[in-house]
Coordinates of C-alpha atoms in Angstrom, one line a residue:
X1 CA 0.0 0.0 0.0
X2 CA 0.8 3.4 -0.7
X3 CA -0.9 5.7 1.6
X4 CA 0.3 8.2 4.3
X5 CA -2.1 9.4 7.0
X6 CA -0.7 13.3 8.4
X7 CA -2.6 15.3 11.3
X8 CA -3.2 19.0 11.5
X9 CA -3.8 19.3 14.9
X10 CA -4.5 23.2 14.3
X11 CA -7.2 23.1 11.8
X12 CA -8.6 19.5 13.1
X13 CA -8.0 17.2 10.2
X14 CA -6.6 14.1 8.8
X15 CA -4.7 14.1 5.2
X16 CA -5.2 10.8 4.3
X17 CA -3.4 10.6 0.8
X18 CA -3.3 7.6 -1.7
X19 CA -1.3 6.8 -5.0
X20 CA -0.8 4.3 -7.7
X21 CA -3.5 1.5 -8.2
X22 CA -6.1 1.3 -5.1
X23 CA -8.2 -1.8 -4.4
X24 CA -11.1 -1.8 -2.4
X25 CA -9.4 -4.0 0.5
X26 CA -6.7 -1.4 1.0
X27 CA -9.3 2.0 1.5
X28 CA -11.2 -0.2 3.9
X29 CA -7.6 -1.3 5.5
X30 CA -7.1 2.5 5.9
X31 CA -10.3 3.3 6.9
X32 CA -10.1 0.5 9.9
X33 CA -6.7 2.8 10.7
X34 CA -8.9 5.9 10.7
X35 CA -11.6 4.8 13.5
X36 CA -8.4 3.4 15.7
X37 CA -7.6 7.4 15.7
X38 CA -8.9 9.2 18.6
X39 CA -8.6 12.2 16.8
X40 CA -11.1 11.0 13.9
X41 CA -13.1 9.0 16.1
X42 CA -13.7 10.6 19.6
X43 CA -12.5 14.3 18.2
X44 CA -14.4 15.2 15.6
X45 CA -11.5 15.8 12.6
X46 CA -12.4 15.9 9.3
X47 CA -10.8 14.2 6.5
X48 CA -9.1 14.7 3.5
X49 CA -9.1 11.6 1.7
X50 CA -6.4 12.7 -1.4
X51 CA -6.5 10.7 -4.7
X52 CA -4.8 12.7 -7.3
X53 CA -2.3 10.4 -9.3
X54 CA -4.1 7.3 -8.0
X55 CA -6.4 5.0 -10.2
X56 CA -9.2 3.0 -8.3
X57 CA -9.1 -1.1 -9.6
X58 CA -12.7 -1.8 -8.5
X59 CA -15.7 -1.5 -10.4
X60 CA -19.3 -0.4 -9.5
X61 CA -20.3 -3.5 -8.6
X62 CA -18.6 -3.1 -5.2
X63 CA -20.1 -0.3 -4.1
X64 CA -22.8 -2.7 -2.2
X65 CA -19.9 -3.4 -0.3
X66 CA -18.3 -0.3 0.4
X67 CA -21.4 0.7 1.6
X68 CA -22.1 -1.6 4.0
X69 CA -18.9 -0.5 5.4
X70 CA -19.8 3.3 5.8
X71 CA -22.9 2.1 7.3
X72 CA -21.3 0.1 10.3
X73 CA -19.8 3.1 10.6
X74 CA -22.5 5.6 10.9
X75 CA -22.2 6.5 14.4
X76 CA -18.9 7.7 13.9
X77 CA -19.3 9.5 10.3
X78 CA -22.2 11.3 11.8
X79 CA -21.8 15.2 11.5
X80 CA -17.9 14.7 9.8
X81 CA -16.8 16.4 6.8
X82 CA -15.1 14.2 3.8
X83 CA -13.3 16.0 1.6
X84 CA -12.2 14.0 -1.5
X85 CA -9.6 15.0 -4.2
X86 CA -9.7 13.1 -7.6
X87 CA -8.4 14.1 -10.8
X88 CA -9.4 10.9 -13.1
X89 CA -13.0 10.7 -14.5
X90 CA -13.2 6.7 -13.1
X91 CA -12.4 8.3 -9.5
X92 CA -14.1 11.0 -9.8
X93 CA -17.6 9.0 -10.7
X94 CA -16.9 7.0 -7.7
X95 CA -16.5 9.7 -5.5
X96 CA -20.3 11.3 -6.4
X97 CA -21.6 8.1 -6.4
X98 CA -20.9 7.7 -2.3
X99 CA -20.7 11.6 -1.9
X100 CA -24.7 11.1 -2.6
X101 CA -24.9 8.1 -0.3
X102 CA -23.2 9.4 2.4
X103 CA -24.9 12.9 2.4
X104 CA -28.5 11.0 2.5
X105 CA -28.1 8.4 4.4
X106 CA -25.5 8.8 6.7
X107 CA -25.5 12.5 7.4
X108 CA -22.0 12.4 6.6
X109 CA -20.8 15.6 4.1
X110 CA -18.3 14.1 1.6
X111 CA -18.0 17.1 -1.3
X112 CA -15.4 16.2 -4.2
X113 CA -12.8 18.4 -5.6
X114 CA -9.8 19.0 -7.9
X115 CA -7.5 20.5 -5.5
X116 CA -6.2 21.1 -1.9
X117 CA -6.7 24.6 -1.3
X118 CA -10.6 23.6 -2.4
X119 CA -11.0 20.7 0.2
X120 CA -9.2 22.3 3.1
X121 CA -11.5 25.5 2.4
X122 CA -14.8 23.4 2.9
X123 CA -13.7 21.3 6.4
X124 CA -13.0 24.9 7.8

């Protein structure tokens, strides 16, 4: 896996950031990372989850799955922020699909976007 997970302790967020080929196993590998944080889980940081040169090897069949997941973790997505950067057309479909998911159903903002200064500017 390629992924690095950085704190910013003075705006209260996580830059999670991703590269090279992603399968679904290793976002839910990170993901079971995330909750293990106190800072995501008991204090309220939002995340950036940071995709730019990264290509997602799973197809909309799985979203079922992934899902699921979010929904386990409702209670702790409530009220959060997700702020997603993509910069392929593939990532950036998957991104709306569960933006619109999460919004809905788990009262849990995810908003795509195409750069940094964009995704910090909406967890402020």
């Amino acid at each position: 896996m390629n992924y690095s997970l950085e704190i910013n302790h003075e705006k209260k967020y996580i830059h999670y950031r991703h590269s090279g080929t992603i399968v679904r196993q290793e976002i839910r590998q990170v993901w079971e990372q995330l909750i293990l944080m106190p800072e995501f889980c008991r204090e309220n940081y939002n995340l950036i989850s940071d995709y730019q040169d990264a290509r997602f090897a799973f197809s909309i069949k799985d979203k079922p799955i992934v899902d699921a997941f979010l929904e386990f973790l409702k209670d702790i997505l409530k009220d959060k922020r997700n702020a997603v950067i993509v910069d392929g057309p593939n990532e950036t479909l998957f991104s709306l699909m569960f933006e619109n998911t999460a919004n809905k159903k788990l009262n849990f903002n995810i908003k795509t976007f195409t750069t940094l200064e964009s995704a910090i500017n909406f967890l402020l």
